[in-house]
Amino acid sequence: MPTRFHHLHLPSQSSAPPQFTPVSAPPISPHTTPIPSASGTGKHRRVEPNENINPYADILPSFQNTQPRAKKRKVARSTSDKILLVLAALHDVNWTISDFTHFLFQIKDDSGHHIHRSQKHAQTLQHFFSGKAPGEILDTWMHHPFGSFNSEEDKSLMYSATTPFTEINSIQPCLTSFAVQIVHKQLIKEAEKAVHSSSGLHASAFSKVDSKKIEWVDIGATTVPHVMSLLKLHQPLTWKFMETIATRPPRVIAQVVQPARRSRNPEVVSTILKPSPPVIMLTCETKGGDPCLECSKLLPDEPCTIASTCKRNPLVWDVSPI
């Protein structure tokens, strides 16, 4: 069988050179390590395969760490354990509970400047003051067995109106004295407001004789109810105290609570202070502002009557309850 030869046509020198398609270099993987060359430029080479490295990290990064990490289960702590942790934290900063509460609620420093609080600190205080915790805490302090009297001196300071509550160490005498003193301050404030010239408890009386008695006719039939309404307006706390003391509690007959007794309008004041008709004291003040002693003599046998011997006219009568 004859052998056949295939002629291979080679390109001539005049034909166009073959075209080469450039191939881009593969992306540098983060798992390659640069090898410094002698010229100082770094070349990259792939490191040895490592079973701990995901080979598809560059291609499918979203598939990394698909297994959820197991969350550590929090240990349930009792109230006693939490208290011990807080006390331990206070001990670490060398604070007592008194130190902590003092600096937690402190408004001004020793120099009188306002304390700068962080946002978290301010939010915590706002939640505390707007909640029901303060009332519960005060009630617990008032009835806690650890707050009982340590001595007779502590017992004598209960409801004290003279010893400043800031100087009382025992909790129960301190709380009761604090309540008494802030109420006492408010009662005085109400009394000063009630006798102010703009409160309506002032009247003018003109006298042409050396001595003149102010009778009920001079005062008017509506004066006492009007004064009573002004006292309720300007002295609400004082009026509530006086009414509570003067009004007896409801009676219980055959285990049945009787209807509450009615308020005895003007008699409320006289029931407390004097077993006689209601007394209103008219204190004379001259135009110069100095009180006239002769005009402030109250006749005990004639309520709402004052012997006036003042020759200065007109007289301004300051009406206030006694």
Coordinates of C-alpha atoms in Angstrom, one line a residue:
M1 CA 0.0 0.0 0.0
P2 CA 1.6 3.2 -1.0
T3 CA 2.4 5.8 1.6
R4 CA 0.7 9.1 1.4
F5 CA 2.4 12.3 2.5
H6 CA 0.4 15.3 3.6
H7 CA 1.9 18.6 2.8
L8 CA 2.1 21.0 5.8
H9 CA 1.6 24.5 4.7
L10 CA 3.8 26.8 6.8
P11 CA 3.0 30.4 6.9
S12 CA 5.2 32.5 4.9
Q13 CA 7.3 35.2 6.3
S14 CA 5.1 37.8 4.7
S15 CA 1.9 36.6 6.5
A16 CA 0.7 38.2 9.7
P17 CA 2.2 37.0 13.0
P18 CA 0.0 34.9 15.2
Q19 CA -2.2 36.7 17.8
F20 CA -1.7 35.9 21.4
T21 CA -4.5 36.6 23.9
P22 CA -3.1 38.0 27.2
V23 CA -4.2 36.1 30.3
S24 CA -4.8 38.1 33.4
A25 CA -3.0 37.0 36.5
P26 CA -5.1 35.2 39.2
P27 CA -6.1 37.3 42.1
I28 CA -3.8 37.4 45.0
S29 CA -5.3 35.3 47.8
P30 CA -5.0 36.4 51.3
H31 CA -3.4 33.1 52.0
T32 CA -0.3 33.8 50.0
T33 CA 2.9 34.9 51.6
P34 CA 5.1 37.5 49.9
I35 CA 8.7 36.4 49.4
P36 CA 11.2 39.2 49.3
S37 CA 13.5 39.1 46.3
A38 CA 17.0 40.2 45.9
S39 CA 15.9 43.4 44.2
G40 CA 13.7 44.3 47.1
T41 CA 10.3 43.7 45.4
G42 CA 8.0 41.2 46.9
K43 CA 6.7 38.2 45.0
H44 CA 3.7 36.1 46.2
R45 CA 3.5 32.4 46.3
R46 CA 0.9 30.1 47.7
V47 CA 1.5 28.6 51.0
E48 CA 1.2 25.0 51.7
P49 CA -2.4 23.7 51.9
N50 CA -3.8 24.1 55.3
E51 CA -6.9 22.2 56.3
N52 CA -7.9 25.0 58.7
I53 CA -8.2 27.5 55.8
N54 CA -11.4 27.5 53.6
P55 CA -10.2 27.2 50.0
Y56 CA -13.4 29.0 48.9
A57 CA -12.9 32.0 51.2
D58 CA -12.2 34.3 48.2
I59 CA -15.0 33.0 46.1
L60 CA -17.8 32.4 48.6
P61 CA -17.1 34.6 51.6
S62 CA -20.8 34.4 52.6
F63 CA -20.4 30.7 53.4
Q64 CA -17.8 31.4 56.1
N65 CA -18.8 30.6 59.7
T66 CA -22.2 29.3 58.7
Q67 CA -22.3 27.4 62.0
P68 CA -23.9 29.5 64.8
R69 CA -21.7 29.9 67.8
A70 CA -23.1 28.4 70.9
K71 CA -24.1 31.2 73.3
K72 CA -23.0 30.9 76.8
R73 CA -25.9 30.4 79.1
K74 CA -26.2 33.0 81.8
V75 CA -26.2 31.8 85.3
A76 CA -29.4 32.7 87.1
R77 CA -28.6 34.6 90.2
S78 CA -30.8 35.0 93.2
T79 CA -31.6 38.4 94.8
S80 CA -29.1 37.6 97.5
D81 CA -26.4 36.9 95.0
K82 CA -27.1 40.2 93.2
I83 CA -26.9 42.1 96.4
L84 CA -23.6 40.5 97.2
L85 CA -22.2 41.4 93.8
V86 CA -23.2 45.1 94.2
L87 CA -21.7 45.2 97.7
A88 CA -18.5 43.6 96.4
A89 CA -18.4 46.3 93.7
L90 CA -18.8 49.0 96.3
H91 CA -16.1 47.4 98.4
D92 CA -13.8 47.4 95.3
V93 CA -14.1 51.2 95.0
N94 CA -13.9 51.7 98.8
W95 CA -17.5 53.0 99.1
T96 CA -20.2 52.4 101.6
I97 CA -23.9 52.5 100.8
S98 CA -24.1 56.0 102.2
D99 CA -21.3 57.1 99.9
F100 CA -22.9 55.6 96.9
T101 CA -26.4 57.2 97.5
H102 CA -24.7 60.5 98.4
F103 CA -22.8 60.7 95.1
L104 CA -25.6 59.1 93.1
F105 CA -28.1 61.9 94.0
Q106 CA -25.7 64.7 94.6
I107 CA -26.7 68.0 92.9
K108 CA -23.8 70.3 93.6
D109 CA -20.2 69.6 94.6
D110 CA -18.4 71.1 97.6
S111 CA -17.7 74.3 95.6
G112 CA -21.3 74.8 94.8
H113 CA -21.1 73.9 91.2
H114 CA -23.6 71.6 89.5
I115 CA -22.5 68.0 89.1
H116 CA -22.0 66.9 85.5
R117 CA -23.7 63.6 84.9
S118 CA -23.4 61.2 82.0
Q119 CA -26.4 60.4 79.9
K120 CA -26.8 57.0 81.4
H121 CA -26.6 58.4 84.9
A122 CA -29.2 61.1 84.2
Q123 CA -31.6 58.6 82.6
T124 CA -31.3 56.3 85.6
L125 CA -32.2 59.1 88.0
Q126 CA -35.1 60.2 85.9
H127 CA -36.5 56.7 85.9
F128 CA -36.0 56.4 89.6
F129 CA -37.7 59.7 90.5
S130 CA -40.7 59.1 88.2
G131 CA -41.4 55.6 89.5
K132 CA -42.9 54.3 92.6
A133 CA -39.7 53.2 94.2
P134 CA -39.1 56.3 96.4
G135 CA -42.3 55.8 98.3
E136 CA -41.7 52.2 98.9
I137 CA -38.1 52.9 100.0
L138 CA -39.3 55.5 102.5
D139 CA -42.0 53.2 103.9
T140 CA -39.5 50.4 104.3
W141 CA -37.0 52.7 106.0
M142 CA -39.7 53.9 108.4
H143 CA -40.8 50.4 109.4
H144 CA -37.5 48.5 109.1
P145 CA -36.5 46.7 112.3
F146 CA -32.9 47.9 111.9
G147 CA -34.2 51.5 112.2
S148 CA -35.6 51.2 115.6
F149 CA -34.5 53.5 118.4
N150 CA -30.9 53.0 119.6
S151 CA -31.3 55.2 122.7
E152 CA -33.8 57.4 124.5
E153 CA -32.3 60.4 122.8
D154 CA -33.3 59.0 119.4
K155 CA -36.8 58.5 120.8
S156 CA -37.0 62.1 122.0
L157 CA -36.1 63.3 118.5
M158 CA -39.2 61.8 116.9
Y159 CA -41.3 64.5 115.1
S160 CA -38.8 67.2 116.3
A161 CA -39.6 70.7 115.0
T162 CA -36.4 72.2 116.6
T163 CA -33.5 69.9 115.9
P164 CA -32.5 70.0 112.2
F165 CA -33.2 66.7 110.6
T166 CA -29.8 66.9 108.9
E167 CA -28.2 66.5 112.3
I168 CA -30.2 63.4 113.2
N169 CA -28.5 60.1 112.4
S170 CA -31.2 57.5 113.2
I171 CA -33.5 56.9 110.2
Q172 CA -36.9 57.0 111.9
P173 CA -36.4 60.2 113.9
C174 CA -34.7 61.8 110.8
L175 CA -37.7 61.0 108.6
T176 CA -40.4 62.1 111.0
S177 CA -38.5 65.3 111.9
F178 CA -38.0 66.0 108.2
A179 CA -41.7 65.7 107.6
V180 CA -42.6 68.0 110.5
Q181 CA -40.1 70.6 109.5
I182 CA -41.1 70.9 105.9
V183 CA -44.7 71.0 106.9
H184 CA -43.9 73.7 109.5
K185 CA -42.1 75.7 106.8
Q186 CA -45.1 75.4 104.5
L187 CA -47.6 76.5 107.1
I188 CA -45.6 79.6 107.8
K189 CA -45.4 80.3 104.1
E190 CA -49.2 79.9 103.8
A191 CA -49.7 82.3 106.7
E192 CA -47.5 84.9 105.2
K193 CA -49.3 84.6 101.9
A194 CA -52.7 84.8 103.6
V195 CA -52.0 88.1 105.3
H196 CA -50.5 89.7 102.2
S197 CA -52.3 92.8 101.1
S198 CA -53.3 91.2 97.8
S199 CA -55.0 88.2 99.5
G200 CA -58.1 90.1 100.4
L201 CA -57.9 89.8 104.2
H202 CA -57.5 93.5 104.7
A203 CA -60.2 96.1 105.6
S204 CA -60.2 99.8 106.4
A205 CA -62.0 101.4 109.4
F206 CA -62.3 105.1 110.0
S207 CA -62.7 106.4 113.5
K208 CA -63.3 110.0 114.7
V209 CA -63.4 109.2 118.4
D210 CA -60.7 108.0 120.7
S211 CA -62.4 104.6 121.4
K212 CA -64.6 102.7 119.1
K213 CA -65.7 99.1 119.2
I214 CA -65.8 97.0 116.0
E215 CA -69.1 95.2 116.1
W216 CA -70.5 92.3 114.0
V217 CA -72.5 94.9 112.1
D218 CA -69.2 96.6 111.1
I219 CA -67.8 93.4 109.9
G220 CA -70.8 92.3 108.0
A221 CA -72.8 89.1 107.8
T222 CA -70.7 87.8 104.9
T223 CA -67.3 88.6 106.3
V224 CA -66.7 85.3 108.1
P225 CA -67.7 83.1 105.2
H226 CA -65.6 85.2 102.9
V227 CA -62.6 85.0 105.2
M228 CA -63.1 81.2 105.5
S229 CA -63.0 80.9 101.7
L230 CA -59.8 82.9 101.5
L231 CA -58.2 80.8 104.2
K232 CA -59.1 77.7 102.2
L233 CA -57.6 79.3 99.2
H234 CA -54.3 80.6 100.6
Q235 CA -53.9 78.2 103.5
P236 CA -55.1 74.8 102.3
L237 CA -52.6 72.7 104.3
T238 CA -53.4 74.7 107.5
W239 CA -57.1 74.4 106.9
K240 CA -56.9 70.7 106.3
F241 CA -55.0 70.2 109.6
M242 CA -57.4 72.3 111.6
E243 CA -60.4 70.6 110.1
T244 CA -59.0 67.2 110.7
I245 CA -58.2 67.9 114.3
A246 CA -61.5 69.6 114.9
T247 CA -63.7 67.1 113.2
R248 CA -64.3 63.9 115.1
P249 CA -63.9 60.6 113.4
P250 CA -67.1 58.8 112.2
R251 CA -68.9 57.0 115.0
V252 CA -69.5 53.3 114.9
I253 CA -72.8 52.1 116.4
A254 CA -73.6 48.4 116.4
Q255 CA -70.7 47.8 114.0
V256 CA -72.3 50.3 111.6
V257 CA -70.2 53.3 110.6
Q258 CA -72.4 56.4 110.9
P259 CA -72.3 59.2 108.3
A260 CA -69.4 61.6 108.7
R261 CA -70.1 64.7 110.7
R262 CA -70.5 67.9 108.7
S263 CA -67.9 70.6 108.8
R264 CA -68.9 73.2 111.3
N265 CA -67.7 76.1 109.1
P266 CA -66.5 79.0 111.4
E267 CA -66.6 76.8 114.5
V268 CA -63.6 74.9 113.2
V269 CA -61.2 77.5 114.5
S270 CA -62.9 78.0 117.8
T271 CA -63.1 74.3 118.5
I272 CA -59.4 74.1 118.5
L273 CA -58.3 77.3 120.1
K274 CA -61.1 78.5 122.3
P275 CA -64.4 77.0 123.5
S276 CA -66.3 80.1 122.5
P277 CA -67.8 81.7 119.4
P278 CA -65.3 82.2 116.5
V279 CA -62.7 84.8 117.1
I280 CA -61.1 86.9 114.5
M281 CA -58.2 89.1 115.5
L282 CA -58.0 92.6 113.9
T283 CA -54.4 93.8 114.1
C284 CA -54.0 97.6 113.6
E285 CA -51.2 98.8 111.4
T286 CA -50.7 102.5 111.0
K287 CA -49.8 104.2 107.7
G288 CA -46.2 104.2 108.7
G289 CA -46.2 100.4 109.1
D290 CA -45.6 100.4 112.9
P291 CA -48.2 98.3 114.8
C292 CA -50.3 100.2 117.3
L293 CA -50.4 98.2 120.5
E294 CA -53.5 99.9 121.9
C295 CA -55.4 98.8 118.8
S296 CA -54.5 95.1 119.3
K297 CA -56.2 94.6 122.6
L298 CA -58.7 91.8 122.1
L299 CA -61.6 91.8 124.5
P300 CA -62.2 88.2 125.6
D301 CA -65.8 88.7 126.5
E302 CA -66.7 90.3 123.1
P303 CA -65.4 88.2 120.2
C304 CA -64.4 90.0 117.1
T305 CA -64.2 93.3 119.1
I306 CA -61.1 95.5 119.6
A307 CA -60.8 98.6 121.7
S308 CA -59.4 101.2 119.4
T309 CA -57.8 104.2 121.0
C310 CA -55.6 105.1 118.0
K311 CA -55.9 108.7 116.9
R312 CA -54.2 108.1 113.5
N313 CA -56.7 107.8 110.7
P314 CA -57.3 105.8 108.6
L315 CA -56.6 102.5 110.3
V316 CA -55.8 99.4 108.3
W317 CA -57.1 96.3 109.9
D318 CA -55.2 93.1 109.2
V319 CA -57.7 90.2 109.6
S320 CA -56.1 86.9 110.5
P321 CA -57.3 83.9 112.5
I322 CA -56.0 83.2 116.0

